[in-house]
PDB file of C-alpha atoms in Angstrom:
ATOM      1  CA  UNK A   9     -21.914-239.558 -60.387  1.00 43.00           C
ATOM      2  CA  UNK A  10     -21.397-242.564 -58.151  1.00 43.00           C
ATOM      3  CA  UNK A  11     -19.952-243.383 -54.746  1.00 48.00           C
ATOM      4  CA  UNK A  12     -19.695-241.108 -51.752  1.00 44.00           C
ATOM      5  CA  UNK A  13     -20.014-237.882 -53.682  1.00 46.00           C
ATOM      6  CA  UNK A  14     -23.412-238.968 -55.023  1.00 43.00           C
ATOM      7  CA  UNK A  15     -24.699-238.416 -51.491  1.00 41.00           C
ATOM      8  CA  UNK A  16     -24.071-234.727 -51.867  1.00 44.00           C
ATOM      9  CA  UNK A  17     -26.327-234.328 -54.868  1.00 43.00           C
ATOM     10  CA  UNK A  18     -29.107-236.340 -53.244  1.00 37.00           C
ATOM     11  CA  UNK A  19     -29.586-233.636 -50.625  1.00 38.00           C
ATOM     12  CA  UNK A  20     -28.939-230.680 -52.883  1.00 47.00           C
ATOM     13  CA  UNK A  21     -30.711-229.093 -55.792  1.00 55.00           C
ATOM     14  CA  UNK A  22     -29.394-226.969 -58.570  1.00 62.00           C
ATOM     15  CA  UNK A  23     -29.825-223.371 -57.554  1.00 67.00           C
ATOM     16  CA  UNK A  24     -32.023-221.435 -59.944  1.00 62.00           C
ATOM     17  CA  UNK A  25     -32.331-217.701 -60.233  1.00 57.00           C
ATOM     18  CA  UNK A  26     -36.033-216.821 -60.054  1.00 57.00           C
ATOM     19  CA  UNK A  27     -37.692-214.258 -62.223  1.00 51.00           C
ATOM     20  CA  UNK A  28     -36.488-210.869 -61.052  1.00 48.00           C
ATOM     21  CA  UNK A  29     -38.042-208.101 -63.041  1.00 42.00           C
ATOM     22  CA  UNK A  30     -35.908-204.969 -63.055  1.00 40.00           C
ATOM     23  CA  UNK A  31     -37.259-202.579 -65.613  1.00 37.00           C
ATOM     24  CA  UNK A  32     -35.345-199.981 -67.568  1.00 38.00           C
ATOM     25  CA  UNK A  33     -36.802-198.512 -70.705  1.00 36.00           C
ATOM     26  CA  UNK A  34     -34.298-198.941 -73.511  1.00 42.00           C
ATOM     27  CA  UNK A  35     -33.482-196.654 -76.364  1.00 44.00           C
ATOM     28  CA  UNK A  36     -36.613-196.021 -78.373  1.00 45.00           C
ATOM     29  CA  UNK A  37     -37.248-194.543 -81.768  1.00 49.00           C
ATOM     30  CA  UNK A  38     -40.471-192.781 -80.813  1.00 52.00           C
ATOM     31  CA  UNK A  39     -43.356-192.543 -78.383  1.00 52.00           C
ATOM     32  CA  UNK A  40     -45.033-195.636 -79.842  1.00 78.00           C
ATOM     33  CA  UNK A  41     -41.976-197.757 -79.072  1.00 77.00           C
ATOM     34  CA  UNK A  42     -41.759-196.383 -75.539  1.00 82.00           C
ATOM     35  CA  UNK A  43     -45.409-197.251 -75.012  1.00 85.00           C
ATOM     36  CA  UNK A  44     -44.842-200.781 -76.332  1.00 82.00           C
ATOM     37  CA  UNK A  45     -41.959-201.278 -73.942  1.00 83.00           C
ATOM     38  CA  UNK A  46     -44.035-200.066 -71.021  1.00 88.00           C
ATOM     39  CA  UNK A  47     -46.855-202.430 -71.910  1.00 89.00           C
ATOM     40  CA  UNK A  48     -44.377-205.267 -72.331  1.00 89.00           C
ATOM     41  CA  UNK A  49     -42.990-204.543 -68.875  1.00 89.00           C
ATOM     42  CA  UNK A  50     -46.489-204.663 -67.439  1.00 90.00           C
ATOM     43  CA  UNK A  51     -47.089-208.088 -69.017  1.00 92.00           C
ATOM     44  CA  UNK A  52     -43.750-209.365 -67.719  1.00 92.00           C
ATOM     45  CA  UNK A  53     -44.528-208.115 -64.225  1.00 92.00           C
ATOM     46  CA  UNK A  54     -47.956-209.759 -64.307  1.00 94.00           C
ATOM     47  CA  UNK A  55     -46.401-212.970 -65.594  1.00 91.00           C
ATOM     48  CA  UNK A  56     -43.976-212.960 -62.677  1.00 91.00           C
ATOM     49  CA  UNK A  57     -46.890-212.588 -60.276  1.00 93.00           C
ATOM     50  CA  UNK A  58     -48.692-215.511 -61.907  1.00 94.00           C
ATOM     51  CA  UNK A  59     -45.540-217.641 -61.593  1.00 92.00           C
ATOM     52  CA  UNK A  60     -45.313-216.855 -57.891  1.00 93.00           C
ATOM     53  CA  UNK A  61     -48.950-217.966 -57.510  1.00 95.00           C
ATOM     54  CA  UNK A  62     -48.366-221.198 -59.423  1.00 94.00           C
ATOM     55  CA  UNK A  63     -50.511-220.095 -62.380  1.00 95.00           C
ATOM     56  CA  UNK A  64     -47.965-221.205 -64.943  1.00 96.00           C
ATOM     57  CA  UNK A  65     -50.123-221.237 -68.059  1.00 95.00           C
ATOM     58  CA  UNK A  66     -51.346-217.725 -67.332  1.00 95.00           C
ATOM     59  CA  UNK A  67     -47.752-216.665 -66.745  1.00 94.00           C
ATOM     60  CA  UNK A  68     -46.690-218.117 -70.084  1.00 96.00           C
ATOM     61  CA  UNK A  69     -49.402-216.156 -71.883  1.00 95.00           C
ATOM     62  CA  UNK A  70     -48.279-212.906 -70.261  1.00 95.00           C
ATOM     63  CA  UNK A  71     -44.615-213.475 -71.108  1.00 96.00           C
ATOM     64  CA  UNK A  72     -45.540-214.208 -74.714  1.00 95.00           C
ATOM     65  CA  UNK A  73     -47.526-210.976 -74.873  1.00 94.00           C
ATOM     66  CA  UNK A  74     -44.508-209.127 -73.509  1.00 95.00           C
ATOM     67  CA  UNK A  75     -42.267-210.569 -76.212  1.00 95.00           C
ATOM     68  CA  UNK A  76     -44.791-209.739 -78.931  1.00 94.00           C
ATOM     69  CA  UNK A  77     -44.701-206.104 -77.842  1.00 92.00           C
ATOM     70  CA  UNK A  78     -40.978-206.001 -77.153  1.00 94.00           C
ATOM     71  CA  UNK A  79     -38.904-208.860 -78.627  1.00 95.00           C
ATOM     72  CA  UNK A  80     -35.908-207.558 -76.658  1.00 95.00           C
ATOM     73  CA  UNK A  81     -37.486-208.165 -73.246  1.00 94.00           C
ATOM     74  CA  UNK A  82     -34.761-210.348 -71.745  1.00 96.00           C
ATOM     75  CA  UNK A  83     -36.673-210.985 -68.501  1.00 96.00           C
ATOM     76  CA  UNK A  84     -39.607-212.432 -70.435  1.00 96.00           C
ATOM     77  CA  UNK A  85     -37.339-214.760 -72.434  1.00 97.00           C
ATOM     78  CA  UNK A  86     -35.590-215.883 -69.248  1.00 97.00           C
ATOM     79  CA  UNK A  87     -38.915-216.500 -67.514  1.00 96.00           C
ATOM     80  CA  UNK A  88     -40.240-218.534 -70.438  1.00 97.00           C
ATOM     81  CA  UNK A  89     -37.068-220.594 -70.217  1.00 97.00           C
ATOM     82  CA  UNK A  90     -37.825-221.371 -66.581  1.00 96.00           C
ATOM     83  CA  UNK A  91     -41.374-222.381 -67.461  1.00 96.00           C
ATOM     84  CA  UNK A  92     -40.222-224.634 -70.283  1.00 96.00           C
ATOM     85  CA  UNK A  93     -37.572-226.217 -68.072  1.00 94.00           C
ATOM     86  CA  UNK A  94     -39.468-226.840 -64.865  1.00 91.00           C
ATOM     87  CA  UNK A  95     -43.178-226.763 -65.621  1.00 92.00           C
ATOM     88  CA  UNK A  96     -43.533-227.909 -69.204  1.00 93.00           C
ATOM     89  CA  UNK A  97     -40.558-230.347 -69.318  1.00 92.00           C
ATOM     90  CA  UNK A  98     -39.224-228.933 -72.574  1.00 95.00           C
ATOM     91  CA  UNK A  99     -35.498-228.716 -71.992  1.00 96.00           C
ATOM     92  CA  UNK A 100     -34.509-227.844 -75.545  1.00 97.00           C
ATOM     93  CA  UNK A 101     -37.071-225.054 -75.752  1.00 97.00           C
ATOM     94  CA  UNK A 102     -35.846-223.746 -72.409  1.00 97.00           C
ATOM     95  CA  UNK A 103     -32.286-223.671 -73.710  1.00 98.00           C
ATOM     96  CA  UNK A 104     -33.388-221.623 -76.717  1.00 98.00           C
ATOM     97  CA  UNK A 105     -35.179-219.128 -74.480  1.00 98.00           C
ATOM     98  CA  UNK A 106     -32.193-218.695 -72.164  1.00 98.00           C
ATOM     99  CA  UNK A 107     -29.834-218.283 -75.116  1.00 99.00           C
ATOM    100  CA  UNK A 108     -32.130-215.659 -76.610  1.00 98.00           C
ATOM    101  CA  UNK A 109     -32.050-213.724 -73.332  1.00 98.00           C
ATOM    102  CA  UNK A 110     -28.241-213.886 -73.363  1.00 98.00           C
ATOM    103  CA  UNK A 111     -28.155-212.789 -76.990  1.00 98.00           C
ATOM    104  CA  UNK A 112     -30.128-209.696 -75.992  1.00 98.00           C
ATOM    105  CA  UNK A 113     -27.863-209.008 -73.004  1.00 98.00           C
ATOM    106  CA  UNK A 114     -24.453-210.756 -73.135  1.00 97.00           C
ATOM    107  CA  UNK A 115     -23.828-210.046 -69.433  1.00 97.00           C
ATOM    108  CA  UNK A 116     -27.200-211.312 -68.191  1.00 98.00           C
ATOM    109  CA  UNK A 117     -25.918-213.513 -65.370  1.00 97.00           C
ATOM    110  CA  UNK A 118     -29.337-214.806 -64.319  1.00 97.00           C
ATOM    111  CA  UNK A 119     -29.860-216.331 -67.761  1.00 98.00           C
ATOM    112  CA  UNK A 120     -26.331-217.774 -67.815  1.00 98.00           C
ATOM    113  CA  UNK A 121     -26.975-219.445 -64.464  1.00 97.00           C
ATOM    114  CA  UNK A 122     -30.348-220.810 -65.520  1.00 97.00           C
ATOM    115  CA  UNK A 123     -28.914-222.064 -68.805  1.00 98.00           C
ATOM    116  CA  UNK A 124     -26.145-223.757 -66.846  1.00 98.00           C
ATOM    117  CA  UNK A 125     -28.723-225.554 -64.721  1.00 97.00           C
ATOM    118  CA  UNK A 126     -30.619-226.571 -67.854  1.00 98.00           C
ATOM    119  CA  UNK A 127     -27.477-228.020 -69.431  1.00 98.00           C
ATOM    120  CA  UNK A 128     -26.499-229.752 -66.188  1.00 97.00           C
ATOM    121  CA  UNK A 129     -29.857-231.479 -65.941  1.00 96.00           C
ATOM    122  CA  UNK A 130     -29.258-232.756 -69.455  1.00 97.00           C
ATOM    123  CA  UNK A 131     -25.758-233.915 -68.465  1.00 97.00           C
ATOM    124  CA  UNK A 132     -23.905-231.442 -70.671  1.00 98.00           C
ATOM    125  CA  UNK A 133     -21.545-230.604 -67.842  1.00 98.00           C
ATOM    126  CA  UNK A 134     -18.649-229.042 -69.744  1.00 97.00           C
ATOM    127  CA  UNK A 135     -21.011-226.544 -71.378  1.00 98.00           C
ATOM    128  CA  UNK A 136     -22.762-225.927 -68.075  1.00 98.00           C
ATOM    129  CA  UNK A 137     -19.462-225.135 -66.378  1.00 98.00           C
ATOM    130  CA  UNK A 138     -18.785-222.470 -68.983  1.00 98.00           C
ATOM    131  CA  UNK A 139     -22.191-220.880 -68.363  1.00 98.00           C
ATOM    132  CA  UNK A 140     -21.696-220.705 -64.590  1.00 98.00           C
ATOM    133  CA  UNK A 141     -18.243-219.221 -65.061  1.00 98.00           C
ATOM    134  CA  UNK A 142     -19.702-216.541 -67.310  1.00 98.00           C
ATOM    135  CA  UNK A 143     -22.416-215.813 -64.760  1.00 98.00           C
ATOM    136  CA  UNK A 144     -19.920-215.050 -61.999  1.00 98.00           C
ATOM    137  CA  UNK A 145     -17.756-212.838 -64.214  1.00 96.00           C
ATOM    138  CA  UNK A 146     -20.346-210.074 -63.933  1.00 95.00           C
ATOM    139  CA  UNK A 147     -19.311-207.883 -60.947  1.00 94.00           C
ATOM    140  CA  UNK A 148     -22.879-206.648 -60.396  1.00 94.00           C
ATOM    141  CA  UNK A 149     -24.520-210.094 -60.450  1.00 95.00           C
ATOM    142  CA  UNK A 150     -26.961-210.103 -57.534  1.00 94.00           C
ATOM    143  CA  UNK A 151     -26.745-213.799 -56.592  1.00 94.00           C
ATOM    144  CA  UNK A 152     -23.243-215.030 -57.478  1.00 97.00           C
ATOM    145  CA  UNK A 153     -23.415-217.534 -54.625  1.00 98.00           C
ATOM    146  CA  UNK A 154     -25.955-219.535 -56.659  1.00 97.00           C
ATOM    147  CA  UNK A 155     -23.646-219.769 -59.663  1.00 98.00           C
ATOM    148  CA  UNK A 156     -20.644-220.692 -57.496  1.00 98.00           C
ATOM    149  CA  UNK A 157     -22.704-223.444 -55.852  1.00 98.00           C
ATOM    150  CA  UNK A 158     -23.884-224.783 -59.203  1.00 98.00           C
ATOM    151  CA  UNK A 159     -20.330-224.614 -60.517  1.00 98.00           C
ATOM    152  CA  UNK A 160     -19.268-226.755 -57.570  1.00 98.00           C
ATOM    153  CA  UNK A 161     -21.869-229.392 -58.448  1.00 98.00           C
ATOM    154  CA  UNK A 162     -20.612-229.483 -62.027  1.00 98.00           C
ATOM    155  CA  UNK A 163     -17.024-229.859 -60.829  1.00 98.00           C
ATOM    156  CA  UNK A 164     -18.178-232.867 -58.798  1.00 97.00           C
ATOM    157  CA  UNK A 165     -19.831-234.423 -61.832  1.00 97.00           C
ATOM    158  CA  UNK A 166     -16.569-233.932 -63.726  1.00 98.00           C
ATOM    159  CA  UNK A 167     -14.614-235.417 -60.785  1.00 97.00           C
ATOM    160  CA  UNK A 168     -12.820-232.116 -60.177  1.00 98.00           C
ATOM    161  CA  UNK A 169     -12.972-232.356 -56.402  1.00 97.00           C
ATOM    162  CA  UNK A 170     -10.529-229.604 -55.455  1.00 97.00           C
ATOM    163  CA  UNK A 171     -12.259-227.138 -57.764  1.00 98.00           C
ATOM    164  CA  UNK A 172     -15.633-228.195 -56.343  1.00 98.00           C
ATOM    165  CA  UNK A 173     -14.479-227.496 -52.807  1.00 98.00           C
ATOM    166  CA  UNK A 174     -13.164-224.107 -53.881  1.00 98.00           C
ATOM    167  CA  UNK A 175     -16.493-223.229 -55.522  1.00 98.00           C
ATOM    168  CA  UNK A 176     -18.536-224.289 -52.482  1.00 98.00           C
ATOM    169  CA  UNK A 177     -16.223-222.344 -50.194  1.00 98.00           C
ATOM    170  CA  UNK A 178     -16.675-219.230 -52.313  1.00 98.00           C
ATOM    171  CA  UNK A 179     -20.461-219.656 -52.224  1.00 98.00           C
ATOM    172  CA  UNK A 180     -20.383-219.790 -48.424  1.00 97.00           C
ATOM    173  CA  UNK A 181     -18.059-216.794 -48.269  1.00 97.00           C
ATOM    174  CA  UNK A 182     -20.509-214.724 -50.309  1.00 97.00           C
ATOM    175  CA  UNK A 183     -23.550-216.070 -48.482  1.00 96.00           C
ATOM    176  CA  UNK A 184     -22.655-217.552 -45.063  1.00 93.00           C
ATOM    177  CA  UNK A 185     -26.279-218.607 -44.571  1.00 91.00           C
ATOM    178  CA  UNK A 186     -26.460-220.805 -47.689  1.00 94.00           C
ATOM    179  CA  UNK A 187     -27.311-224.298 -46.340  1.00 95.00           C
ATOM    180  CA  UNK A 188     -26.734-226.333 -49.508  1.00 95.00           C
ATOM    181  CA  UNK A 189     -23.306-224.837 -50.121  1.00 97.00           C
ATOM    182  CA  UNK A 190     -22.337-225.266 -46.471  1.00 96.00           C
ATOM    183  CA  UNK A 191     -23.363-228.940 -46.508  1.00 96.00           C
ATOM    184  CA  UNK A 192     -21.615-229.651 -49.793  1.00 97.00           C
ATOM    185  CA  UNK A 193     -18.409-228.074 -48.522  1.00 98.00           C
ATOM    186  CA  UNK A 194     -18.621-229.974 -45.223  1.00 97.00           C
ATOM    187  CA  UNK A 195     -19.163-233.283 -47.039  1.00 97.00           C
ATOM    188  CA  UNK A 196     -16.051-232.810 -49.158  1.00 98.00           C
ATOM    189  CA  UNK A 197     -14.028-231.672 -46.162  1.00 97.00           C
ATOM    190  CA  UNK A 198     -15.181-234.739 -44.220  1.00 97.00           C
ATOM    191  CA  UNK A 199     -14.238-237.079 -47.051  1.00 96.00           C
ATOM    192  CA  UNK A 200     -10.775-235.543 -47.256  1.00 95.00           C
ATOM    193  CA  UNK A 201     -10.185-235.767 -43.506  1.00 96.00           C
ATOM    194  CA  UNK A 202     -10.562-232.061 -42.739  1.00 97.00           C
ATOM    195  CA  UNK A 203     -12.584-232.571 -39.569  1.00 97.00           C
ATOM    196  CA  UNK A 204     -11.380-229.408 -37.794  1.00 96.00           C
ATOM    197  CA  UNK A 205     -12.756-227.382 -40.715  1.00 97.00           C
ATOM    198  CA  UNK A 206     -16.028-229.338 -40.635  1.00 97.00           C
ATOM    199  CA  UNK A 207     -16.423-228.773 -36.907  1.00 96.00           C
ATOM    200  CA  UNK A 208     -15.681-225.063 -37.115  1.00 95.00           C
ATOM    201  CA  UNK A 209     -17.972-224.445 -40.078  1.00 94.00           C
ATOM    202  CA  UNK A 210     -20.983-226.527 -39.047  1.00 96.00           C
ATOM    203  CA  UNK A 211     -20.890-225.681 -35.354  1.00 93.00           C
ATOM    204  CA  UNK A 212     -21.094-221.984 -36.155  1.00 90.00           C
ATOM    205  CA  UNK A 213     -23.700-222.517 -38.857  1.00 92.00           C
ATOM    206  CA  UNK A 214     -25.994-224.614 -36.640  1.00 92.00           C
ATOM    207  CA  UNK A 215     -25.779-222.027 -33.901  1.00 89.00           C
ATOM    208  CA  UNK A 216     -27.609-219.567 -36.120  1.00 85.00           C
ATOM    209  CA  UNK A 217     -29.687-222.039 -38.160  1.00 88.00           C
ATOM    210  CA  UNK A 218     -30.427-225.086 -36.010  1.00 84.00           C
ATOM    211  CA  UNK A 219     -33.119-226.353 -38.376  1.00 84.00           C
ATOM    212  CA  UNK A 220     -33.301-226.218 -42.161  1.00 88.00           C
ATOM    213  CA  UNK A 221     -33.990-228.718 -44.963  1.00 86.00           C
ATOM    214  CA  UNK A 222     -31.153-231.207 -44.783  1.00 88.00           C
ATOM    215  CA  UNK A 223     -30.051-230.154 -41.298  1.00 94.00           C
ATOM    216  CA  UNK A 224     -29.848-233.818 -40.292  1.00 96.00           C
ATOM    217  CA  UNK A 225     -26.832-234.056 -42.607  1.00 97.00           C
ATOM    218  CA  UNK A 226     -25.074-231.242 -40.781  1.00 97.00           C
ATOM    219  CA  UNK A 227     -25.618-232.965 -37.435  1.00 97.00           C
ATOM    220  CA  UNK A 228     -24.452-236.278 -38.889  1.00 98.00           C
ATOM    221  CA  UNK A 229     -21.213-234.874 -40.326  1.00 98.00           C
ATOM    222  CA  UNK A 230     -20.533-232.940 -37.154  1.00 97.00           C
ATOM    223  CA  UNK A 231     -21.168-236.046 -35.056  1.00 98.00           C
ATOM    224  CA  UNK A 232     -18.860-238.188 -37.166  1.00 98.00           C
ATOM    225  CA  UNK A 233     -16.096-235.616 -36.905  1.00 98.00           C
ATOM    226  CA  UNK A 234     -16.556-235.408 -33.145  1.00 97.00           C
ATOM    227  CA  UNK A 235     -16.286-239.203 -33.027  1.00 97.00           C
ATOM    228  CA  UNK A 236     -13.072-239.210 -35.066  1.00 96.00           C
ATOM    229  CA  UNK A 237     -11.690-236.505 -32.766  1.00 95.00           C
ATOM    230  CA  UNK A 238     -12.451-238.529 -29.639  1.00 96.00           C
ATOM    231  CA  UNK A 239     -15.222-236.200 -28.446  1.00 97.00           C
ATOM    232  CA  UNK A 240     -17.672-238.900 -27.434  1.00 97.00           C
ATOM    233  CA  UNK A 241     -20.237-236.769 -25.616  1.00 97.00           C
ATOM    234  CA  UNK A 242     -20.509-234.261 -28.462  1.00 97.00           C
ATOM    235  CA  UNK A 243     -20.595-237.049 -31.047  1.00 98.00           C
ATOM    236  CA  UNK A 244     -23.465-238.788 -29.267  1.00 98.00           C
ATOM    237  CA  UNK A 245     -25.528-235.595 -29.052  1.00 97.00           C
ATOM    238  CA  UNK A 246     -25.031-234.723 -32.723  1.00 97.00           C
ATOM    239  CA  UNK A 247     -25.715-238.227 -34.053  1.00 98.00           C
ATOM    240  CA  UNK A 248     -28.823-238.619 -31.908  1.00 98.00           C
ATOM    241  CA  UNK A 249     -30.092-235.303 -33.252  1.00 97.00           C
ATOM    242  CA  UNK A 250     -29.422-236.447 -36.816  1.00 97.00           C
ATOM    243  CA  UNK A 251     -31.449-239.621 -36.254  1.00 98.00           C
ATOM    244  CA  UNK A 252     -34.223-237.665 -34.596  1.00 97.00           C
ATOM    245  CA  UNK A 253     -34.519-235.434 -37.661  1.00 96.00           C
ATOM    246  CA  UNK A 254     -34.182-238.191 -40.290  1.00 96.00           C
ATOM    247  CA  UNK A 255     -34.375-241.714 -38.828  1.00 97.00           C
ATOM    248  CA  UNK A 256     -34.447-243.284 -42.300  1.00 97.00           C
ATOM    249  CA  UNK A 257     -31.699-241.227 -43.918  1.00 96.00           C
ATOM    250  CA  UNK A 258     -29.034-243.098 -45.931  1.00 96.00           C
ATOM    251  CA  UNK A 259     -26.530-242.257 -43.191  1.00 96.00           C
ATOM    252  CA  UNK A 260     -28.763-243.624 -40.399  1.00 98.00           C
ATOM    253  CA  UNK A 261     -27.203-247.130 -40.206  1.00 98.00           C
ATOM    254  CA  UNK A 262     -23.708-245.683 -39.827  1.00 98.00           C
ATOM    255  CA  UNK A 263     -24.938-243.206 -37.221  1.00 98.00           C
ATOM    256  CA  UNK A 264     -26.492-246.057 -35.208  1.00 98.00           C
ATOM    257  CA  UNK A 265     -23.319-248.136 -35.516  1.00 98.00           C
ATOM    258  CA  UNK A 266     -21.207-245.314 -34.096  1.00 98.00           C
ATOM    259  CA  UNK A 267     -23.722-244.652 -31.325  1.00 98.00           C
ATOM    260  CA  UNK A 268     -23.488-248.312 -30.297  1.00 97.00           C
ATOM    261  CA  UNK A 269     -19.718-247.941 -30.079  1.00 96.00           C
ATOM    262  CA  UNK A 270     -20.152-244.918 -27.827  1.00 95.00           C
ATOM    263  CA  UNK A 271     -22.371-246.730 -25.330  1.00 89.00           C
TER     264      UNK A 271
END
């Protein structure tokens, strides 16, 4: 992606679904199978703890043990996919793990989302879009805002700007406190001349979250919209705050140029 919209992706990351272990013993043929599933769950839980502590090799061992005891442990397959993708740099192996998790549970939204991120990182955007769409079809998906946000990024890569804006807006509707989605939506609104929407959205957002990673961008966009609307005092305050937070940001030269005009 090139041009203005590339600035969006520079400040945003694909939104992954972390390992969330929710156990439910499946149908078993006998006590021995039930015991295997319980032990597998214990290994998966321990693996999740190791991941949280940054002990990725230990986590991998535990997830493998879980799969040996219960090949249908979807959480373990999904977690191994995350390890392959982000710790071991094995994208193809990660894809296989995510697809195996989906094969076990065809409505496993977390795996669909993570597979979509995997495919996006490998620039297979059309396939990724399909995965994110499948993730949000599940009415009991716990973090649909993540999939909507990722879907918006894919729409941008495919130059589907209106669809991207719709996806980002939906992500912010579901989770009003989602900074990346809020910034992405504001950027697109700014580029399309929707400054009243930018002002309303970012002003309210910054009231409750004045500082967050990338907050300089919110102040910059708000300041530029104030400037375009003839609100010099507000524009100066917002642009100065943006420069204070990130004096070397890509937008810094433009912010300084506008501030000089306001003096």
